[in-house]
mmCIF file of C-alpha atoms in Angstrom:
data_model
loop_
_atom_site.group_PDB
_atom_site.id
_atom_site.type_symbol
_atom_site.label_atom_id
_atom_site.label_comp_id
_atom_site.label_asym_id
_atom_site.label_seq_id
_atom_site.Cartn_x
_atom_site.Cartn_y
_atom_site.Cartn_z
ATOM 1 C CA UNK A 1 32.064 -43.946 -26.870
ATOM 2 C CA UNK A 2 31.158 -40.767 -24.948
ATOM 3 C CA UNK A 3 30.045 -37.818 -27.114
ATOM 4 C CA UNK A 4 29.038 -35.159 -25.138
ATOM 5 C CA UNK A 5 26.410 -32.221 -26.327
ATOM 6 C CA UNK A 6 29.535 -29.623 -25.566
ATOM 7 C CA UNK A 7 32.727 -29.807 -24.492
ATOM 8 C CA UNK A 8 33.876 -26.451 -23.170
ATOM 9 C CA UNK A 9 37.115 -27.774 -21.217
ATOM 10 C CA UNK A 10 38.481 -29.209 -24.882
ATOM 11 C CA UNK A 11 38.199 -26.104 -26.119
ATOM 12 C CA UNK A 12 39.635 -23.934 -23.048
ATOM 13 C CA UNK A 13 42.607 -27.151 -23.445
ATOM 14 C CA UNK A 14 43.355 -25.540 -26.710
ATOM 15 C CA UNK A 15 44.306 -22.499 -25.931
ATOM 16 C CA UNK A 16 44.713 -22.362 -22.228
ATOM 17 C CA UNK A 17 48.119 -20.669 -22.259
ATOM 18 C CA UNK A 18 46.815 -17.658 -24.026
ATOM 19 C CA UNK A 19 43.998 -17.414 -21.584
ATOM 20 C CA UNK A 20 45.903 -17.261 -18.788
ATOM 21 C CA UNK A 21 48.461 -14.882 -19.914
ATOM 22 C CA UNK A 22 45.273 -12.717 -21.143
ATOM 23 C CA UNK A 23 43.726 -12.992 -17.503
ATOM 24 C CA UNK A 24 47.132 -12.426 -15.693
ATOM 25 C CA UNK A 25 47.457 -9.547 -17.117
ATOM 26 C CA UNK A 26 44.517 -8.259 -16.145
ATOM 27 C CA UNK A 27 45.212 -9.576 -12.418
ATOM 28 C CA UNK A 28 48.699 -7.994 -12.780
ATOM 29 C CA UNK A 29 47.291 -4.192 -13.356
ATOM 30 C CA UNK A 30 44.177 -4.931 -11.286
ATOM 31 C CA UNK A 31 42.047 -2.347 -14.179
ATOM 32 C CA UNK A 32 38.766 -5.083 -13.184
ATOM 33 C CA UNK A 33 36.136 -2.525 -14.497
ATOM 34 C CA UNK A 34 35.183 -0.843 -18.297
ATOM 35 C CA UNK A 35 39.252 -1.166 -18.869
ATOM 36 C CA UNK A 36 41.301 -1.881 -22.235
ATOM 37 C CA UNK A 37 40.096 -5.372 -22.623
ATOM 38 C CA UNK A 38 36.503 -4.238 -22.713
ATOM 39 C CA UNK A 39 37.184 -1.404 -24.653
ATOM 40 C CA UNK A 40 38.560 -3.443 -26.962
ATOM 41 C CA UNK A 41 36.440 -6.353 -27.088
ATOM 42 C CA UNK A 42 33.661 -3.980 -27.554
ATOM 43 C CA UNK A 43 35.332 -2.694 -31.082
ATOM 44 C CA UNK A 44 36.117 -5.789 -31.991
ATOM 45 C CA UNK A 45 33.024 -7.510 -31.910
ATOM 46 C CA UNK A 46 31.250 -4.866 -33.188
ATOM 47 C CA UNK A 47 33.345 -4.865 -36.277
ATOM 48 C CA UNK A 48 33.164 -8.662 -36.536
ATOM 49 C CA UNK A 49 29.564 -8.422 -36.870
ATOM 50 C CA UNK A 50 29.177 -5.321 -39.175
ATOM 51 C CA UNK A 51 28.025 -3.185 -36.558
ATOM 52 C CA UNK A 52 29.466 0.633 -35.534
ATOM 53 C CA UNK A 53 29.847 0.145 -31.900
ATOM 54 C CA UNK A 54 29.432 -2.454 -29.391
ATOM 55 C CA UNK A 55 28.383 -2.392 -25.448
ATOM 56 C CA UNK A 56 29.722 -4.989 -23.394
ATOM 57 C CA UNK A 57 27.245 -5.790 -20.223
ATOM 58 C CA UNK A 58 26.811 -8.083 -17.683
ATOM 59 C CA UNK A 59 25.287 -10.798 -20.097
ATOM 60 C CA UNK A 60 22.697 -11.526 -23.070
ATOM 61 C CA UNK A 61 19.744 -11.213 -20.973
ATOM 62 C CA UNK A 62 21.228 -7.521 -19.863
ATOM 63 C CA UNK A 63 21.893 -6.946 -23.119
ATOM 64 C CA UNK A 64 18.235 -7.567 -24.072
ATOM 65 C CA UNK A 65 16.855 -5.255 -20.927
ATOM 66 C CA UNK A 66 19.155 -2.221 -21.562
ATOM 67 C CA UNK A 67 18.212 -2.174 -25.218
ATOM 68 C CA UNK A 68 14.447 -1.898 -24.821
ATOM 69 C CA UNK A 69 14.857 0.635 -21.980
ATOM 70 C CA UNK A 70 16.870 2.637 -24.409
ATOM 71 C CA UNK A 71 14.292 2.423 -27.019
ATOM 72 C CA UNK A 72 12.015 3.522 -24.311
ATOM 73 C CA UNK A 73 9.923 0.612 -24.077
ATOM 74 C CA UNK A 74 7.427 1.974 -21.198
ATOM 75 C CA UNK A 75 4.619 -0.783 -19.182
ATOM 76 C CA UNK A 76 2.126 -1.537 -21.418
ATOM 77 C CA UNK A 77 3.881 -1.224 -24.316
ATOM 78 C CA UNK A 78 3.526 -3.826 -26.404
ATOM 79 C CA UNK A 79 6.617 -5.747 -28.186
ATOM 80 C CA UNK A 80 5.939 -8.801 -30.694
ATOM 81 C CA UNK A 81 8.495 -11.482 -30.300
ATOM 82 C CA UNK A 82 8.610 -15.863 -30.712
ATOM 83 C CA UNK A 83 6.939 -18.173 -28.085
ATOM 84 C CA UNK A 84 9.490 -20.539 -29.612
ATOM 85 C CA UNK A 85 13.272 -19.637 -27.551
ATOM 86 C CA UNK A 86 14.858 -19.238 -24.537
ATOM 87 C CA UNK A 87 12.519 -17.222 -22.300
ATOM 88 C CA UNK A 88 15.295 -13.945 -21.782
ATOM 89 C CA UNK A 89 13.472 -12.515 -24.250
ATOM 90 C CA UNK A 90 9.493 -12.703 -22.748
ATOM 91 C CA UNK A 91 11.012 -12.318 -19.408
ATOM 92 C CA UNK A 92 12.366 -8.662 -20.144
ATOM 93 C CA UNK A 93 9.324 -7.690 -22.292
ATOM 94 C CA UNK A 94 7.292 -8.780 -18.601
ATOM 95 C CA UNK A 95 9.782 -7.281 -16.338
ATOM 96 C CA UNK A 96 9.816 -3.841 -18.109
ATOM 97 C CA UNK A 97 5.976 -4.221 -17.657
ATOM 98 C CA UNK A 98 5.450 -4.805 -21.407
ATOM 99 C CA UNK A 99 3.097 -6.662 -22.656
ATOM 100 C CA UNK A 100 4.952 -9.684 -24.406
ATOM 101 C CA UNK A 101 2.834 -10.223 -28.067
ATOM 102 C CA UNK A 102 3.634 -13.719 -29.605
ATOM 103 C CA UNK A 103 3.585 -14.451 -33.369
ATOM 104 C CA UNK A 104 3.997 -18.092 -34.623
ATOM 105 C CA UNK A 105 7.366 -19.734 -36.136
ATOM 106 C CA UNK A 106 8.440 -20.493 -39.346
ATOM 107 C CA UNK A 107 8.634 -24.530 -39.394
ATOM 108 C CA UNK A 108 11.690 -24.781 -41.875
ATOM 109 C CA UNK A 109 14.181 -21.670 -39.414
ATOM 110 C CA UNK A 110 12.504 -22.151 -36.410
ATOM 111 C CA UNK A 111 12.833 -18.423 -36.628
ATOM 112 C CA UNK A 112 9.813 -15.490 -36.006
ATOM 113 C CA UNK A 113 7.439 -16.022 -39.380
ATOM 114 C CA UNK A 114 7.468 -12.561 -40.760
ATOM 115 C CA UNK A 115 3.995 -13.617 -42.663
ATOM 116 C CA UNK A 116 2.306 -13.995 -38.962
ATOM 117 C CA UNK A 117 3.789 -10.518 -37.570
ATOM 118 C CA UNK A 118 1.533 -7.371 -39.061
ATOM 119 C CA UNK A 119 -1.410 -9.139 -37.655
ATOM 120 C CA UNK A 120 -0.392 -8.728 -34.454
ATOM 121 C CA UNK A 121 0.306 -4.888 -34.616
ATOM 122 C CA UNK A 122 -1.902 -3.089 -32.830
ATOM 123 C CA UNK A 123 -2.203 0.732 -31.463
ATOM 124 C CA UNK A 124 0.030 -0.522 -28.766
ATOM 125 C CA UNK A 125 2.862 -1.552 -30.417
ATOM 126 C CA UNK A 126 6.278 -0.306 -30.192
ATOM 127 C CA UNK A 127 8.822 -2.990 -31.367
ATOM 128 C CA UNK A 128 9.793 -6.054 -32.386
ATOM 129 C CA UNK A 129 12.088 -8.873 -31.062
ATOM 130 C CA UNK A 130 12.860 -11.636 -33.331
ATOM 131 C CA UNK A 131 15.692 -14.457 -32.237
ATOM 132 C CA UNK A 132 18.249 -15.574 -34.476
ATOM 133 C CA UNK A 133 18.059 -19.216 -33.221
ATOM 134 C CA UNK A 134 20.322 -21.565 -33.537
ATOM 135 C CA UNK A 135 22.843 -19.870 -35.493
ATOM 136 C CA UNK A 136 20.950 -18.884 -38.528
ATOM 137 C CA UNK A 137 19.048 -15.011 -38.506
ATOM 138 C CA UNK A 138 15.601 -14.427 -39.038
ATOM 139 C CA UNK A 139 14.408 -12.743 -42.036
ATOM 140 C CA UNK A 140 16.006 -9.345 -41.264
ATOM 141 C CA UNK A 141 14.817 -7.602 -44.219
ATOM 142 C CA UNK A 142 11.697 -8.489 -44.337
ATOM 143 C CA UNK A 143 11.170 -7.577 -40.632
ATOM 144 C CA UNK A 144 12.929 -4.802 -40.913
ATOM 145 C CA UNK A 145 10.401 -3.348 -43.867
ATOM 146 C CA UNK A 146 7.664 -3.925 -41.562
ATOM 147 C CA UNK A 147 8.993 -2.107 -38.933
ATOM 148 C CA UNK A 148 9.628 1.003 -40.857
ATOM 149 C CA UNK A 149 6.240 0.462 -42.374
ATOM 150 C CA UNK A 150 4.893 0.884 -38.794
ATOM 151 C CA UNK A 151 7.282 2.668 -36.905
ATOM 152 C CA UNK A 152 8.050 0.362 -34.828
ATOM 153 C CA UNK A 153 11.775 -0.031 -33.220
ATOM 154 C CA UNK A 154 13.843 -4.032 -34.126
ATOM 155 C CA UNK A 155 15.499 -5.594 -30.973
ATOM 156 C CA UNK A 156 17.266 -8.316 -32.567
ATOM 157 C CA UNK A 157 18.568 -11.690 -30.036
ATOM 158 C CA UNK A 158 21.507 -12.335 -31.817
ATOM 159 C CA UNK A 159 22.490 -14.587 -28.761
ATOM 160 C CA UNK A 160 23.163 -17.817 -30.330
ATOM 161 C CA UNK A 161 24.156 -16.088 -33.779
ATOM 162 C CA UNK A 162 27.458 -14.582 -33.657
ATOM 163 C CA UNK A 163 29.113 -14.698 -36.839
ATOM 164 C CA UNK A 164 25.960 -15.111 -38.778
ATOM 165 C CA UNK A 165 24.982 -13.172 -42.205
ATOM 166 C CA UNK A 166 22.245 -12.500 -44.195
ATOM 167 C CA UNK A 167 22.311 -12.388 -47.845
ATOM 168 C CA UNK A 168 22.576 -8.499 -46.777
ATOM 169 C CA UNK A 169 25.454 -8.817 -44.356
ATOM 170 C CA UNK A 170 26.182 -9.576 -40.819
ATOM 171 C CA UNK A 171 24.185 -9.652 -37.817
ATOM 172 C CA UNK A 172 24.968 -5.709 -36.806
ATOM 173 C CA UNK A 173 23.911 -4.456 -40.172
ATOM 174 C CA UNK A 174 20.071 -4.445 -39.456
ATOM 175 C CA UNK A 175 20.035 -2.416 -35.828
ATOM 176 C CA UNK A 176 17.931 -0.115 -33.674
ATOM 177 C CA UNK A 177 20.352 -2.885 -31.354
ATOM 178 C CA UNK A 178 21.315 -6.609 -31.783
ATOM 179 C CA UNK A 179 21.909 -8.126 -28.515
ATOM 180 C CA UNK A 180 24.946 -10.796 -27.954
ATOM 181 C CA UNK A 181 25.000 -14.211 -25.288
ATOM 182 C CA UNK A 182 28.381 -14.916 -24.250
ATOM 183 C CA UNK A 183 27.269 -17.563 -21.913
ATOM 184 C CA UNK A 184 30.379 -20.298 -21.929
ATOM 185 C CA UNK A 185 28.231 -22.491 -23.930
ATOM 186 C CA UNK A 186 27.940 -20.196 -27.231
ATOM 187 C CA UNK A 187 29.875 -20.185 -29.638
ATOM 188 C CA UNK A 188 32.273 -17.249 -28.472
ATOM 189 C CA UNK A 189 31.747 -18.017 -24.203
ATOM 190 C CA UNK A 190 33.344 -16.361 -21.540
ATOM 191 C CA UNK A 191 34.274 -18.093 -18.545
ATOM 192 C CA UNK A 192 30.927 -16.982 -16.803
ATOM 193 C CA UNK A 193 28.130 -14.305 -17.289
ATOM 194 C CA UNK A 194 28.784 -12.010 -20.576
ATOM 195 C CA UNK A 195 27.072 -10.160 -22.890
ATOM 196 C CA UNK A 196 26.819 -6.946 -25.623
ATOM 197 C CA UNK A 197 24.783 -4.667 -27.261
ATOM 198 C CA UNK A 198 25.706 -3.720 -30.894
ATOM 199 C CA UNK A 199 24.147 -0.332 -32.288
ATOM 200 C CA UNK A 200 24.603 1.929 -35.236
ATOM 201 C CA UNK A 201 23.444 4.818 -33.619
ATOM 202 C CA UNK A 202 25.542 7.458 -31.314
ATOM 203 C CA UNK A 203 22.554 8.413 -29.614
ATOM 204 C CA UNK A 204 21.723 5.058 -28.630
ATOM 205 C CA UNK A 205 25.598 4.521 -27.872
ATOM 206 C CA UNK A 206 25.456 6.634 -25.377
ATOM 207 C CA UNK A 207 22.102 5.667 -23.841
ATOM 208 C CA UNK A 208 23.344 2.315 -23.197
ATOM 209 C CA UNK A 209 26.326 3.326 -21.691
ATOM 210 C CA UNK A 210 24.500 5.350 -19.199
ATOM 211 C CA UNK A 211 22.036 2.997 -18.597
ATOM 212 C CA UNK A 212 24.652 -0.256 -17.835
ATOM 213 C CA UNK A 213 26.390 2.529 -15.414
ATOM 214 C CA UNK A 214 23.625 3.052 -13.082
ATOM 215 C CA UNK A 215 22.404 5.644 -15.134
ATOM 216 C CA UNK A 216 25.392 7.742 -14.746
ATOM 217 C CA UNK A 217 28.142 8.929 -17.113
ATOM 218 C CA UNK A 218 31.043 7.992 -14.263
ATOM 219 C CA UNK A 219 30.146 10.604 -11.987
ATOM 220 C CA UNK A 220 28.061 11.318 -9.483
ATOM 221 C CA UNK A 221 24.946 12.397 -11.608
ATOM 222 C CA UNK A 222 22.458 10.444 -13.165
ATOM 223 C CA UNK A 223 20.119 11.024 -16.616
ATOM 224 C CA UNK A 224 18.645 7.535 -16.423
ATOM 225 C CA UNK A 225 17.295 5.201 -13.807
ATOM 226 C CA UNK A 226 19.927 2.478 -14.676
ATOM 227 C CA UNK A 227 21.421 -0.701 -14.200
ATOM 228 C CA UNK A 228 24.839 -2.142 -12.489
ATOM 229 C CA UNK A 229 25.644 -4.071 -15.887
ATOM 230 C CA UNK A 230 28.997 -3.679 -16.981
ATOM 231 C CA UNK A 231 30.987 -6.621 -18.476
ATOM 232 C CA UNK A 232 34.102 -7.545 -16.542
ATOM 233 C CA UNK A 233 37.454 -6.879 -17.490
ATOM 234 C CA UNK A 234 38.390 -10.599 -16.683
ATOM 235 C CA UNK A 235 35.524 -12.136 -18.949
ATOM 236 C CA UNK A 236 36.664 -9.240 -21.614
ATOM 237 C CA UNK A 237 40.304 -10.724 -22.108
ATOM 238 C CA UNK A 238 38.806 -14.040 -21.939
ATOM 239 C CA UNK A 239 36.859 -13.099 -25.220
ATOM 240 C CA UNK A 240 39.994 -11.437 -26.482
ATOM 241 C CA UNK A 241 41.886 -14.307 -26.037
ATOM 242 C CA UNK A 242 39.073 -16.426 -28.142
ATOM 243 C CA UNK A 243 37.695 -14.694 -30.772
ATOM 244 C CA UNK A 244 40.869 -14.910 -33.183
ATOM 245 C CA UNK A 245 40.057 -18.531 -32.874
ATOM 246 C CA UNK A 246 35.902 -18.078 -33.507
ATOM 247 C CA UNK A 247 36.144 -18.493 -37.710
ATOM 248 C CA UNK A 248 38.071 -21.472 -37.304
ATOM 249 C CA UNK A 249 35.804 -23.023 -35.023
ATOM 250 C CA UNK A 250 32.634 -21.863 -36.979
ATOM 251 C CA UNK A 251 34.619 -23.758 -39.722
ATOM 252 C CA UNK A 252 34.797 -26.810 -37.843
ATOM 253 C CA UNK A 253 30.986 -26.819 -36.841
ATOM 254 C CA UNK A 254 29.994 -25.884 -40.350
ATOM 255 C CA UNK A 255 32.410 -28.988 -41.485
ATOM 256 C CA UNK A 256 30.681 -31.274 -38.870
ATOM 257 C CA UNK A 257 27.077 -29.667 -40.325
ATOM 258 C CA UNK A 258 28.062 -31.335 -43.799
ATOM 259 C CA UNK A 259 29.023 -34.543 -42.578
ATOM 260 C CA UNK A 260 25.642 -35.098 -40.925
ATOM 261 C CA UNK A 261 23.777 -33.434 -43.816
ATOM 262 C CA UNK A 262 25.174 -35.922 -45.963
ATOM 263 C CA UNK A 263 25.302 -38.972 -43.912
ATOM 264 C CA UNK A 264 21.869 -38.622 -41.864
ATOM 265 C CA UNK A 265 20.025 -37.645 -45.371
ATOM 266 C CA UNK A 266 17.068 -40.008 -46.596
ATOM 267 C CA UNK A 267 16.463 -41.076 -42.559
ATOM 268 C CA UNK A 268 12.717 -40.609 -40.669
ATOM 269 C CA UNK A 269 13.661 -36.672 -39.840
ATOM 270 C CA UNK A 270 13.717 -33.201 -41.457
ATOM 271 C CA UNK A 271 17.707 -32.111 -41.337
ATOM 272 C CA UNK A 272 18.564 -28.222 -40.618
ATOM 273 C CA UNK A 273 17.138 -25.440 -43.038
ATOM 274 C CA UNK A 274 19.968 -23.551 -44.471
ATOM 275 C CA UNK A 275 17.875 -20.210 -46.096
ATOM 276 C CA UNK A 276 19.840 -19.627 -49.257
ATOM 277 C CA UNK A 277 22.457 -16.676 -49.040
ATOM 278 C CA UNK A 278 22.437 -17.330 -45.257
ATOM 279 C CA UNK A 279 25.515 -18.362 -43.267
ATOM 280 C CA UNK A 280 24.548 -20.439 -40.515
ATOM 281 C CA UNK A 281 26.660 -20.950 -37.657
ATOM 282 C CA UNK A 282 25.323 -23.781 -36.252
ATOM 283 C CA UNK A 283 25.424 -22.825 -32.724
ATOM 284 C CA UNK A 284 22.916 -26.011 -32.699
ATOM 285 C CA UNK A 285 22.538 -28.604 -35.074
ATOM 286 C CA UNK A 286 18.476 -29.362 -34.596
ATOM 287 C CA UNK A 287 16.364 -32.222 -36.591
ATOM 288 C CA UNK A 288 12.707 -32.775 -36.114
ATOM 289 C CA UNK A 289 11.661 -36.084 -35.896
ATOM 290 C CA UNK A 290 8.005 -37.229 -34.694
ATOM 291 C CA UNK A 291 9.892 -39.878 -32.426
ATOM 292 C CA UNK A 292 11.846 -37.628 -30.305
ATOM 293 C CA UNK A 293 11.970 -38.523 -27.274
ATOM 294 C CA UNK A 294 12.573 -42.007 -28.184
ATOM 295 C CA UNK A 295 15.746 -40.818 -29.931
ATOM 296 C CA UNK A 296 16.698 -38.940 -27.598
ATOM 297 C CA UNK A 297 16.786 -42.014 -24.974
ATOM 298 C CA UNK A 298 18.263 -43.784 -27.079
ATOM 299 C CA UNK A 299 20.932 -41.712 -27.687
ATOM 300 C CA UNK A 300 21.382 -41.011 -24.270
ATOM 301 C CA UNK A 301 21.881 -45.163 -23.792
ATOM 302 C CA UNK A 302 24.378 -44.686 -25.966
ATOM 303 C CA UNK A 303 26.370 -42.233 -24.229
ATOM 304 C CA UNK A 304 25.598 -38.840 -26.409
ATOM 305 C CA UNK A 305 24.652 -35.921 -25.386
ATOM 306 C CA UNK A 306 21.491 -33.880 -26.855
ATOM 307 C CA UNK A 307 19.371 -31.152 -26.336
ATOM 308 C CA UNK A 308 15.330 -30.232 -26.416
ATOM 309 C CA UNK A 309 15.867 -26.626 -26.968
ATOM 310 C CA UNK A 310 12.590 -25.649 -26.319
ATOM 311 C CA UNK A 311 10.522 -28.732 -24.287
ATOM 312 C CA UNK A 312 7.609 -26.138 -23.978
ATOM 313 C CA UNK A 313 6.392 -22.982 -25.969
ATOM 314 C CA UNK A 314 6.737 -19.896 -23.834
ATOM 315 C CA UNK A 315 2.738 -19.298 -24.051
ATOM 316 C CA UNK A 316 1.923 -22.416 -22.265
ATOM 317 C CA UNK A 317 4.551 -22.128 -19.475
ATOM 318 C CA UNK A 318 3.167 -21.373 -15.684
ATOM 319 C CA UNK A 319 4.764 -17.868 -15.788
ATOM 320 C CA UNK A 320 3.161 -16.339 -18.795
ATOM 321 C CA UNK A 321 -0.225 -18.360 -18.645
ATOM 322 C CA UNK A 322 -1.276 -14.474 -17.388
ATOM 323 C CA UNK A 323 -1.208 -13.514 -21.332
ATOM 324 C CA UNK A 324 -4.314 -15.399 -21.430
ATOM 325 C CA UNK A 325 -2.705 -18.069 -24.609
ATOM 326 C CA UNK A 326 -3.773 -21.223 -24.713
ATOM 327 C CA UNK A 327 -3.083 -24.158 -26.796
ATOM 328 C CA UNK A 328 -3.456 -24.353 -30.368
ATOM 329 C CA UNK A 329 -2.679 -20.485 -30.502
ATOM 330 C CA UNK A 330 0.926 -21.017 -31.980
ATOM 331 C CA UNK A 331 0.802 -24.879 -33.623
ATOM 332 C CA UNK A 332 3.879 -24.404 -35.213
ATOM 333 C CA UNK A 333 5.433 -23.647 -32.112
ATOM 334 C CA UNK A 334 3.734 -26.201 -30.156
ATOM 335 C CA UNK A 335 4.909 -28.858 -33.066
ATOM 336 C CA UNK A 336 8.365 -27.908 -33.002
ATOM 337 C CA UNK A 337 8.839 -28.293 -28.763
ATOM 338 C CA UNK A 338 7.301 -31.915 -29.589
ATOM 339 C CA UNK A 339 10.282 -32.628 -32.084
ATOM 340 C CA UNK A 340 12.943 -30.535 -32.045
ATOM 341 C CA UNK A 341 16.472 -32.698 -30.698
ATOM 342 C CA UNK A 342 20.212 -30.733 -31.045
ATOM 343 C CA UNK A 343 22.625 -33.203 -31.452
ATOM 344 C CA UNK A 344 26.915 -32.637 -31.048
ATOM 345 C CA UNK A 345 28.317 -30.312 -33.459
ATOM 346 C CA UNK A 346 31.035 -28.919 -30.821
ATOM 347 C CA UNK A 347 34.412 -28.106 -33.117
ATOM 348 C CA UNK A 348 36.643 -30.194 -31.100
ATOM 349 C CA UNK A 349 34.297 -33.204 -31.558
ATOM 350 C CA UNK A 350 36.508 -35.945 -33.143
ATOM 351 C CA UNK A 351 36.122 -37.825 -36.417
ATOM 352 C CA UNK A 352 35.115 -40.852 -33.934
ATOM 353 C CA UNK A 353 32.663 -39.286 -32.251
ATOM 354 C CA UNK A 354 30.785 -37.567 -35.399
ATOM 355 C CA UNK A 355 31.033 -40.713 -36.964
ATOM 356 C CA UNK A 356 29.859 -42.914 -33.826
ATOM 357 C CA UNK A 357 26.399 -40.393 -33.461
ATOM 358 C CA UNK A 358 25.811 -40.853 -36.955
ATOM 359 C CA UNK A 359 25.957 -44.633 -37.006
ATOM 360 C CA UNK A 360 24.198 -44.443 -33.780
ATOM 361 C CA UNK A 361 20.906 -42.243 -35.146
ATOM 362 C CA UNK A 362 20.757 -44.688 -38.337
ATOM 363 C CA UNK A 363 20.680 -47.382 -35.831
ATOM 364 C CA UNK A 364 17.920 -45.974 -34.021
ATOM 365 C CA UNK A 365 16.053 -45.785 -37.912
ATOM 366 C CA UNK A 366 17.101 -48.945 -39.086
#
């Protein structure tokens, strides 16, 4: 039986008629840029996540860029964030000409250890980006009462956490700006490039607006030095079409979570951390298990899918080797990229399948 790690043409399948008519619409009035969809979308997700307003952009990585810019992150600036996650968020820090500042990982969230961050504040500092990974949000209070301790801004990478709470609220609660992914992968994809900025504050509305729009307000006069970033009209009414759906298929990969807490409990591996209060939405179900790349081959030889999200910490990959890290600077991170596996927890996965990877991983332990 084929599982695979995501099945994104299931899902389009399921509501493809709604889709189109949402996307014909669009092609009908021929409104392709900052029209009603993305007006709309923007409120929307914004009050899905608790937040006051919402930018849409060109994607998460934008999302990430336009937010420290507004925050006026300047080179040399330095901004504290995980070696342990998809590298958007060093790669902005570098490209701004910040100075990326790693802390270590929590082993039980994968998530930025808020014990390891005040020790890496210096003079230099100016913010913070911690990464929801996985589904589940980093300690946003705690983080958040170090930053005001220090006076230091909170990016949060809510890419992979849509939909997520703390024991506070949701993700858009604790802002200077939470940026979202709407890759086709994540939980809420588009059907390409997509992303938004979620904010509290007016001032920092605005900023972002100007700053996705070339700098410019619509006209021919510019306050910023900005970007071309503005999130289509197209990929809008895609998300428009999909996010009445987004609960119900948080459901399904929260139902799917259970099943393999249950049924994969007792085996050679550590099973997802779920911090208490927390609402996790799984945008990854991840074990550890000190033979992982033996599972994963043999799950692969048994047709399904997985995923090493991350292979390598960012401190020890070829482009950031400048920082001067070496290894054995971040062990929990380094542990974690040795075995860390995702396994299928897609909603339209089938009883079958969920049933066929769990007899397949007890296989691999028996």
């Amino acid at each position: 039986m084929r599982v695979p790690m995501a099945d994104i043409k299931a899902q389009h399948d399921s509501i493809k008629n709604e889709i189109n008519s949402s996307v014909a619409e669009v092609l009908d009035k021929c409104v392709f840029i900052l029209g009603d969809n993305v007006k709309g979308i923007e409120s929307e997700i914004a009050e899905y996540s608790g937040a006051e307003y919402g930018v849409g952009v060109a994607s998460g990585t934008d999302a990430i860029a336009l937010s420290l810019r507004a925050v006026d992150i300047q080179p040399g600036d330095e901004v504290i964030t995980t070696p342990f996650t998809f590298v958007a968020t060093t790669e902005v820090i570098s490209l701004l000409g910040a100075i990326p500042v790693y802390a270590d990982i929590d082993p039980l969230t994968f998530n930025l250890n808020p014990n390891k961050i005040e020790e890496k504040i210096t003079s230099k500092t100016k913010a913070i980006l911690p990464v929801h990974l996985y589904g589940q949000c980093a300690d946003a209070e705690r983080i958040s009462d170090i930053a005001k301790k220090h006076n230091l801004k909170v990016i949060w990478d809510g890419a992979q956490a849509i939909g997520a709470e703390t024991q506070a609220g949701k993700i858009g609660k604790y802002a200077d700006a939470v940026t979202i992914s709407f890759y086709p992968a994540k939980n809420l994809g588009a059907a390409g490039d997509g992303g938004m900025v979620l904010v509290n504050d007016p001032e920092l509305l605005e900023k972002i607006k100007f700053l996705r729009f070339h700098g410019s307000g619509g006209t021919y006069s510019y306050k910023y030095v900005g970007y071309c970033s503005r999130l289509d009209e197209i990929q809008a009414a895609v998300l428009r079409a999909k996010l009445p759906h987004l609960d119900d298929w948080t459901a399904k990969r929260e139902v799917h979570a259970g099943v393999y807490n249950s049924e994969l409990s007792g085996l050679d591996i550590t099973l997802p951390y779920v911090v208490p209060g927390y609402k996790h939405t799984f945008y990854q179900y991840t074990i550890r298990t000190k033979r992982r790349n033996e599972l994963k081959q043999y799950l692969a030889d048994h047709e399904i899918g997985t995923g090493v999200y991350y292979p390598n910490p960012l401190h020890l990959e070829e482009a950031y080797l400048y920082l001067g890290y070496k290894p054995g600077d971040f062990p929990e991170a380094e542990l974690a990229s040795k075995e860390a596996l995702s396994i299928p927890v897609y909603p339209e996965m089938s009883e079958d399948q969920l049933h066929y990877v769990v007899k397949t991983i007890k296989s691999f332990f028996a």
